[in-house]
mmCIF file of N, CA, C and O in Angstrom:
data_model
loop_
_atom_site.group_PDB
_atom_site.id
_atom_site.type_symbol
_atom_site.label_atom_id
_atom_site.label_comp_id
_atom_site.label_asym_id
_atom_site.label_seq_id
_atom_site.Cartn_x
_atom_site.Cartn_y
_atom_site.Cartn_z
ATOM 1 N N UNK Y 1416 -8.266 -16.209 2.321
ATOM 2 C CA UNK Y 1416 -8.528 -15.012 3.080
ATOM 3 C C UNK Y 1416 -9.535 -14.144 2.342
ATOM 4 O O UNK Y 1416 -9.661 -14.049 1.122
ATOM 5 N N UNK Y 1417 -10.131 -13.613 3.159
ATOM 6 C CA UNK Y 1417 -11.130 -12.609 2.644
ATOM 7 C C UNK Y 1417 -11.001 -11.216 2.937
ATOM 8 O O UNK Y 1417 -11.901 -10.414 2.684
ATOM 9 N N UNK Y 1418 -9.653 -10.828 3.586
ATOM 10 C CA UNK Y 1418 -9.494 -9.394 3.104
ATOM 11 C C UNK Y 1418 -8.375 -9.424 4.482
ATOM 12 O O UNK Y 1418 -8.125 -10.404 5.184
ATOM 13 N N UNK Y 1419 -7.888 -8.223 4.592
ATOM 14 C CA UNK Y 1419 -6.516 -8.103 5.304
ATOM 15 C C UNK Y 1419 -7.022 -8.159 7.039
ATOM 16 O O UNK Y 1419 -6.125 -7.843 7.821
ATOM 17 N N UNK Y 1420 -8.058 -8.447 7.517
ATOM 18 C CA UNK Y 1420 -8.237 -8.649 8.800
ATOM 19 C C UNK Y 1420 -8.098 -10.046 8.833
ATOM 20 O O UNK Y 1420 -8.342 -10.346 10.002
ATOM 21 N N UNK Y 1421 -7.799 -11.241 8.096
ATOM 22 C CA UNK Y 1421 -8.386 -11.935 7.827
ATOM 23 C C UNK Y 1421 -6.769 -12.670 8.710
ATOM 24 O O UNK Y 1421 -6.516 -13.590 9.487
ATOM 25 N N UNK Y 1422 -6.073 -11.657 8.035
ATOM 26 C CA UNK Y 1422 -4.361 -12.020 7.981
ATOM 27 C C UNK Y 1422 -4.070 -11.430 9.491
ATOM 28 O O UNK Y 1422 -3.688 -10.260 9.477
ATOM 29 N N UNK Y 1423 -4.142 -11.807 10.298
ATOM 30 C CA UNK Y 1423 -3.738 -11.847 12.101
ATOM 31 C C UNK Y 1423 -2.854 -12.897 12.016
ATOM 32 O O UNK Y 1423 -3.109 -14.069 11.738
ATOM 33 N N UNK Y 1424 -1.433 -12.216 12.365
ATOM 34 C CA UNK Y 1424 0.382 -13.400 12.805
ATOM 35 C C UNK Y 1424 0.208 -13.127 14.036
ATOM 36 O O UNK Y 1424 -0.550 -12.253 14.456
ATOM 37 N N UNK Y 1425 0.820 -13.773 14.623
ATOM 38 C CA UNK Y 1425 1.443 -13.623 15.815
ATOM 39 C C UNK Y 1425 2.750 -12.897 15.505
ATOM 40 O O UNK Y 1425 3.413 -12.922 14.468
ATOM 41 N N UNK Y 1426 3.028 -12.041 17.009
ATOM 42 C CA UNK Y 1426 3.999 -11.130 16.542
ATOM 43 C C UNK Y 1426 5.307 -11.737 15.999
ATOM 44 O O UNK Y 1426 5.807 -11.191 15.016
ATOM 45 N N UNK Y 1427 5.762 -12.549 16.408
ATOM 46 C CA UNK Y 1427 7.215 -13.197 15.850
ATOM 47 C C UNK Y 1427 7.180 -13.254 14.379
ATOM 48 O O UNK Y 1427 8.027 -12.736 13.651
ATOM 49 N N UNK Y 1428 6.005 -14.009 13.931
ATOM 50 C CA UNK Y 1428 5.511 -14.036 12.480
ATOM 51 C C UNK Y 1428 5.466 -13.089 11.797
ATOM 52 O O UNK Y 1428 6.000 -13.039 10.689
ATOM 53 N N UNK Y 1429 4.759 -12.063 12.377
ATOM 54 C CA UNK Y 1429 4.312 -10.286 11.598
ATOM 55 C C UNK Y 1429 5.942 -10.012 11.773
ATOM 56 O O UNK Y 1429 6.381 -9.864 10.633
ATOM 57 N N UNK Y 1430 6.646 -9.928 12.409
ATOM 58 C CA UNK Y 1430 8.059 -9.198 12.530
ATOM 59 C C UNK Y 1430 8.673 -10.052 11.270
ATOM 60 O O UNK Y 1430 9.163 -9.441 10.320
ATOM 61 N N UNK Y 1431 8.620 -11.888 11.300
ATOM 62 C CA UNK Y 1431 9.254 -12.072 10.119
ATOM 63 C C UNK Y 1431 8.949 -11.685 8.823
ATOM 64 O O UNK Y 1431 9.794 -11.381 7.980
ATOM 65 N N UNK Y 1432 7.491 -11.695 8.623
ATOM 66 C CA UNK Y 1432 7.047 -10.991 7.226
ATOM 67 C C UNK Y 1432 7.515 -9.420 6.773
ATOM 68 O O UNK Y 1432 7.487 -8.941 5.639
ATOM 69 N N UNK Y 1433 7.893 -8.872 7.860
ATOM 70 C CA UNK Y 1433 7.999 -7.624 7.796
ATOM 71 C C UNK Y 1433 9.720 -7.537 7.179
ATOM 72 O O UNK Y 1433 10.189 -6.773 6.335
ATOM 73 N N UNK Y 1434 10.161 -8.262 7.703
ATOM 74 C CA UNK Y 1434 11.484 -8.012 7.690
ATOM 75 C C UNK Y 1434 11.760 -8.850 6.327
ATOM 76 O O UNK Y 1434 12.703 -8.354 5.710
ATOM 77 N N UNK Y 1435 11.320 -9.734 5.831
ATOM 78 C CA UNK Y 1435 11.156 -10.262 4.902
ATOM 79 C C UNK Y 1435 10.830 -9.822 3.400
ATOM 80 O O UNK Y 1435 11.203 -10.197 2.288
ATOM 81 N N UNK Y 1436 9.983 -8.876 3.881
ATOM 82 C CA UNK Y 1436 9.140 -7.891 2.978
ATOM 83 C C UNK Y 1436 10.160 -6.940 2.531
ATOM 84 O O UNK Y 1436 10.403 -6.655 1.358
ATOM 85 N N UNK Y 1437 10.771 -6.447 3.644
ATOM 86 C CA UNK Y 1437 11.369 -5.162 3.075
ATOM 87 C C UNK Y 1437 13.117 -5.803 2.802
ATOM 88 O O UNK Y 1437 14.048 -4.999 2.768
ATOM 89 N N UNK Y 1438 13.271 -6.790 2.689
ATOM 90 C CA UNK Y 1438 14.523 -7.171 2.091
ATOM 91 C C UNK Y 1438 14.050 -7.699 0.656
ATOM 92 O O UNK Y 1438 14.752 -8.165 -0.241
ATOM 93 N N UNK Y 1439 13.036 -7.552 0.677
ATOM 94 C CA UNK Y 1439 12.420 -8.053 -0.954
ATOM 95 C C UNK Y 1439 12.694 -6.755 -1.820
ATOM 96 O O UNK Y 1439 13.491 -6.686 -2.755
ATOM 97 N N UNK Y 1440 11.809 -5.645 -1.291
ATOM 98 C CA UNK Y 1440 11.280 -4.100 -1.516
ATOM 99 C C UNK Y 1440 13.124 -3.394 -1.492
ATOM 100 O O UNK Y 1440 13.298 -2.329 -2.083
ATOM 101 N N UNK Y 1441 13.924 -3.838 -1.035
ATOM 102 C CA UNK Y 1441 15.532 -3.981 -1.062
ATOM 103 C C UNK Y 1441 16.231 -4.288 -2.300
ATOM 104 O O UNK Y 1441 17.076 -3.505 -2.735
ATOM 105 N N UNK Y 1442 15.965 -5.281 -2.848
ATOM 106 C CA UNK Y 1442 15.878 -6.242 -3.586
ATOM 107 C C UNK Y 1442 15.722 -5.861 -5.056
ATOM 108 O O UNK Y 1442 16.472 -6.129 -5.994
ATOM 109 N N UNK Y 1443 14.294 -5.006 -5.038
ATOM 110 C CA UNK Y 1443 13.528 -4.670 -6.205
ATOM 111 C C UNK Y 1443 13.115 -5.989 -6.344
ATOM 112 O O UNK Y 1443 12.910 -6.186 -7.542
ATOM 113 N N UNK Y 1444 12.871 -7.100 -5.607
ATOM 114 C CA UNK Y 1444 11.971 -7.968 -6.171
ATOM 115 C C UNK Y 1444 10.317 -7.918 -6.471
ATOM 116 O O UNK Y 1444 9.623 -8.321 -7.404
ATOM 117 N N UNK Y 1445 10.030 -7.202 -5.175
ATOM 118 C CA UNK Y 1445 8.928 -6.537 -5.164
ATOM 119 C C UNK Y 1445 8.572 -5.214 -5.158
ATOM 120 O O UNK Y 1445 9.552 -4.743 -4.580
ATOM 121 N N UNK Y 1446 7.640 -4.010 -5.470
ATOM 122 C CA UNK Y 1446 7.898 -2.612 -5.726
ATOM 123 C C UNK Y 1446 6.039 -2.648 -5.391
ATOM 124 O O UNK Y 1446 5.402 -3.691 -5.243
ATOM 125 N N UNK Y 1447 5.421 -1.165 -5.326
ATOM 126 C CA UNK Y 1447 4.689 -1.298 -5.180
ATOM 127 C C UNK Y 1447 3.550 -0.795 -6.406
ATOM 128 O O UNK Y 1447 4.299 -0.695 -7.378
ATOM 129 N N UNK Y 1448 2.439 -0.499 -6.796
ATOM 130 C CA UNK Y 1448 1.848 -0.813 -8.038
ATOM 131 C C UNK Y 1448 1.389 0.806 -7.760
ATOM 132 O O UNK Y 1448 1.139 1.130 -6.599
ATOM 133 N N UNK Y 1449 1.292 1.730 -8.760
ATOM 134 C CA UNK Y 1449 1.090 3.014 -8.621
ATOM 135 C C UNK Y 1449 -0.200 3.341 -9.639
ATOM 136 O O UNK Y 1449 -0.128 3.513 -10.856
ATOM 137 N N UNK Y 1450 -1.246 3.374 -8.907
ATOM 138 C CA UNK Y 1450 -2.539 3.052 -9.689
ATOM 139 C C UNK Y 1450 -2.867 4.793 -10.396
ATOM 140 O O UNK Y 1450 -2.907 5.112 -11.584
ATOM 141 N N UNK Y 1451 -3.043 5.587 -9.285
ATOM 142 C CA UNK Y 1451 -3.005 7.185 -10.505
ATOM 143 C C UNK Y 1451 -2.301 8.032 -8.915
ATOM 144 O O UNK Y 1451 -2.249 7.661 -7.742
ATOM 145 N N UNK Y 1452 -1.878 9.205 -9.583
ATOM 146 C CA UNK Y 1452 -0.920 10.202 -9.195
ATOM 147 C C UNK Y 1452 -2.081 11.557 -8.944
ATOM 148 O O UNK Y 1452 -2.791 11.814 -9.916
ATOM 149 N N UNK Y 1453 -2.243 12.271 -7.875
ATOM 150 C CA UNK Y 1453 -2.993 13.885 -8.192
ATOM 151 C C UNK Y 1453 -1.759 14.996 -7.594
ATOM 152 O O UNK Y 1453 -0.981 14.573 -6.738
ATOM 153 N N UNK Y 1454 -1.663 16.100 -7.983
ATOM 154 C CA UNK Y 1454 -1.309 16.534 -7.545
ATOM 155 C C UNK Y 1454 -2.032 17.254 -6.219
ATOM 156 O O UNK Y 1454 -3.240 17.062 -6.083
ATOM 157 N N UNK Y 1455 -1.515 17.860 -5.497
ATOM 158 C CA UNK Y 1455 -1.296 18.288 -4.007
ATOM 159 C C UNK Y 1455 -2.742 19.087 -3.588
ATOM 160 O O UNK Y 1455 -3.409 19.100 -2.553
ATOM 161 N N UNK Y 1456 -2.913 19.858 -5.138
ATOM 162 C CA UNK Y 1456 -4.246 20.575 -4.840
ATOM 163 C C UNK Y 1456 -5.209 20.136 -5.052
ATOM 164 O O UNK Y 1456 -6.252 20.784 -4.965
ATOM 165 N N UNK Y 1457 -5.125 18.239 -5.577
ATOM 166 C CA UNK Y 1457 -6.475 17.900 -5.649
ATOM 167 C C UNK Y 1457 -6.384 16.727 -4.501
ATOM 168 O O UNK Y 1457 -6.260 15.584 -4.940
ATOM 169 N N UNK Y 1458 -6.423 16.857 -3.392
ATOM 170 C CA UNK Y 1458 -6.470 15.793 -2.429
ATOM 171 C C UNK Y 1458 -7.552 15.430 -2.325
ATOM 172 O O UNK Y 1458 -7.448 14.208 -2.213
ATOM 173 N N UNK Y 1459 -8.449 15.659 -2.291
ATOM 174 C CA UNK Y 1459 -9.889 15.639 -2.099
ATOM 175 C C UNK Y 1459 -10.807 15.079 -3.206
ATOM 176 O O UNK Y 1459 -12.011 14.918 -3.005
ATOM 177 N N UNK Y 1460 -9.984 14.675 -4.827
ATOM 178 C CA UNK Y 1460 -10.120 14.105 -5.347
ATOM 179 C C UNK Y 1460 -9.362 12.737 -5.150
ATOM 180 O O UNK Y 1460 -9.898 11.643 -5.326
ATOM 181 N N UNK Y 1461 -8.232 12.898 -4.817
ATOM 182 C CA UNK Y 1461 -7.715 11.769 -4.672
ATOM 183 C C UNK Y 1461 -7.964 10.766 -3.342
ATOM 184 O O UNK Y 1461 -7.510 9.632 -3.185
ATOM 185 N N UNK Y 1462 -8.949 11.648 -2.306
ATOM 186 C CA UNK Y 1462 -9.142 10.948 -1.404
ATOM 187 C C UNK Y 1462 -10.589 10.250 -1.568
ATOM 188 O O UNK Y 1462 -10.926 9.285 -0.882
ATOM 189 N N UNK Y 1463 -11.577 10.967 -2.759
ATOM 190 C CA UNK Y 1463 -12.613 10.295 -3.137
ATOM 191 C C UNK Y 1463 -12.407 9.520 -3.967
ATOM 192 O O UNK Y 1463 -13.376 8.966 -4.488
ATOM 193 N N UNK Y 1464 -10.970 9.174 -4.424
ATOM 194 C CA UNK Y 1464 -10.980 8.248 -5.495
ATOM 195 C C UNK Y 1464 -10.583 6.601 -4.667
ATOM 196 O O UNK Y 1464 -10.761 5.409 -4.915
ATOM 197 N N UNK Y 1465 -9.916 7.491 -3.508
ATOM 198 C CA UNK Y 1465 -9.606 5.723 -3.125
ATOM 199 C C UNK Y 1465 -10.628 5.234 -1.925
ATOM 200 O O UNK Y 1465 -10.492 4.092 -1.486
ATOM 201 N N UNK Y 1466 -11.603 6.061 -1.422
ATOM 202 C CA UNK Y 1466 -13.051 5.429 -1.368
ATOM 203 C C UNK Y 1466 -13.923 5.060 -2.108
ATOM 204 O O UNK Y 1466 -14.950 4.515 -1.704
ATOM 205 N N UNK Y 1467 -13.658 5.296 -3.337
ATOM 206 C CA UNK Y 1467 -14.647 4.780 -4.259
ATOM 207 C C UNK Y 1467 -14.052 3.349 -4.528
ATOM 208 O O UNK Y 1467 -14.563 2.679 -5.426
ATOM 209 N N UNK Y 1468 -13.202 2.940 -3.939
ATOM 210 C CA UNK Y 1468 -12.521 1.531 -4.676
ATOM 211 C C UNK Y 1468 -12.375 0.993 -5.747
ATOM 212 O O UNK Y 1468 -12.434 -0.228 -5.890
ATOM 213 N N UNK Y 1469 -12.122 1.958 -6.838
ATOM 214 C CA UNK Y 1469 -12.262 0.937 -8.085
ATOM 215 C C UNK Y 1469 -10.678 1.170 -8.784
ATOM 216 O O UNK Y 1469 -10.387 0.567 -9.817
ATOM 217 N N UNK Y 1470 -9.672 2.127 -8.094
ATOM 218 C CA UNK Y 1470 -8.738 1.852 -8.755
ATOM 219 C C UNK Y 1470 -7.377 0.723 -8.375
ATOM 220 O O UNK Y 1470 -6.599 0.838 -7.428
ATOM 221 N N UNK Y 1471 -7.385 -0.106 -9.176
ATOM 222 C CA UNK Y 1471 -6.245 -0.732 -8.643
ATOM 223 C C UNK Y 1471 -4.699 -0.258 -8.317
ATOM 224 O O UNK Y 1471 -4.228 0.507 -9.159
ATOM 225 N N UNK Y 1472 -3.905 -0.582 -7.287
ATOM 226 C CA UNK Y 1472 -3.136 -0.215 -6.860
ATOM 227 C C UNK Y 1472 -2.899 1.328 -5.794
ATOM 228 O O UNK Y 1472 -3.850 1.756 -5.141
ATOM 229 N N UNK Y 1473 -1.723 1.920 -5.767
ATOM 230 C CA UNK Y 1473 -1.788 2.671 -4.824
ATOM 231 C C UNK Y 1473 -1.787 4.407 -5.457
ATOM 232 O O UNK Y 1473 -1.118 4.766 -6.426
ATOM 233 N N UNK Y 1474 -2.712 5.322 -4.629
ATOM 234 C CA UNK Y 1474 -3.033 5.981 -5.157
ATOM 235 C C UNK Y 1474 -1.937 7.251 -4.304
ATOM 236 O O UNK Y 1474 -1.951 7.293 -3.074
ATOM 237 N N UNK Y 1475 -1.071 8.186 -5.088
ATOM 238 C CA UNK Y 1475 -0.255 9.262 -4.801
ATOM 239 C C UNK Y 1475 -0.505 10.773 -4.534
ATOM 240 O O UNK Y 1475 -0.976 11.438 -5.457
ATOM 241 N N UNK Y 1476 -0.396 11.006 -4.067
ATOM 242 C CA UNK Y 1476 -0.560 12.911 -4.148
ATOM 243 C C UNK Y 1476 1.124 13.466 -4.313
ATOM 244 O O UNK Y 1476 2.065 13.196 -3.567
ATOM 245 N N UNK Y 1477 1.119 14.275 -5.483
ATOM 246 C CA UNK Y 1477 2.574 14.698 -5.419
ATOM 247 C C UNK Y 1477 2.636 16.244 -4.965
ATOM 248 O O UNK Y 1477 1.679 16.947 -4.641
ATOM 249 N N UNK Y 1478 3.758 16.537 -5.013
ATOM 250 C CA UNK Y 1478 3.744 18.213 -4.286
ATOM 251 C C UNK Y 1478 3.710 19.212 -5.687
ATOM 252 O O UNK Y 1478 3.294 20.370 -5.714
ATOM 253 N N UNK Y 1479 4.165 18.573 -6.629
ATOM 254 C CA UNK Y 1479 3.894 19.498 -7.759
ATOM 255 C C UNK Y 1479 3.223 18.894 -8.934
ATOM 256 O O UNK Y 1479 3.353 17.684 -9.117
ATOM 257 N N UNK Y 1480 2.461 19.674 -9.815
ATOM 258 C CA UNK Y 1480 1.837 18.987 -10.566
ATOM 259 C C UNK Y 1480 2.470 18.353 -11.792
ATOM 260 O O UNK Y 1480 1.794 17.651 -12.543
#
């Protein structure tokens, strides 16, 4: 695959992955990867950071700093 359009299920399929997924994420087998954190008043950094694409994983805004 070459990127997440790539990945089209049919719905029966997408419902099993889904349900699959989150009995994993249940589990703690899988968790998700927390690449950097901003707080609340810098959204606008944190929203140029995950257009710039270079950080891996998922990027947070918290409510306090």
């Amino acid at each position: 695959m070459t990127g997440i359009e790539a990945a089209r299920l049919p719905g029966h399929d997408r419902t099993r992955c889904i349900e699959q997924a989150l009995r994993e994420v249940a589990a703690a087998v899988i968790a998700p990867v927390i690449g950097q954190t901003f707080p609340l008043d810098q959204a606008g950094a944190a929203h140029a950071a995950i257009e710039s694409r270079i950080v891996f994983g998922k990027t947070l805004i918290t409510a306090r700093g």
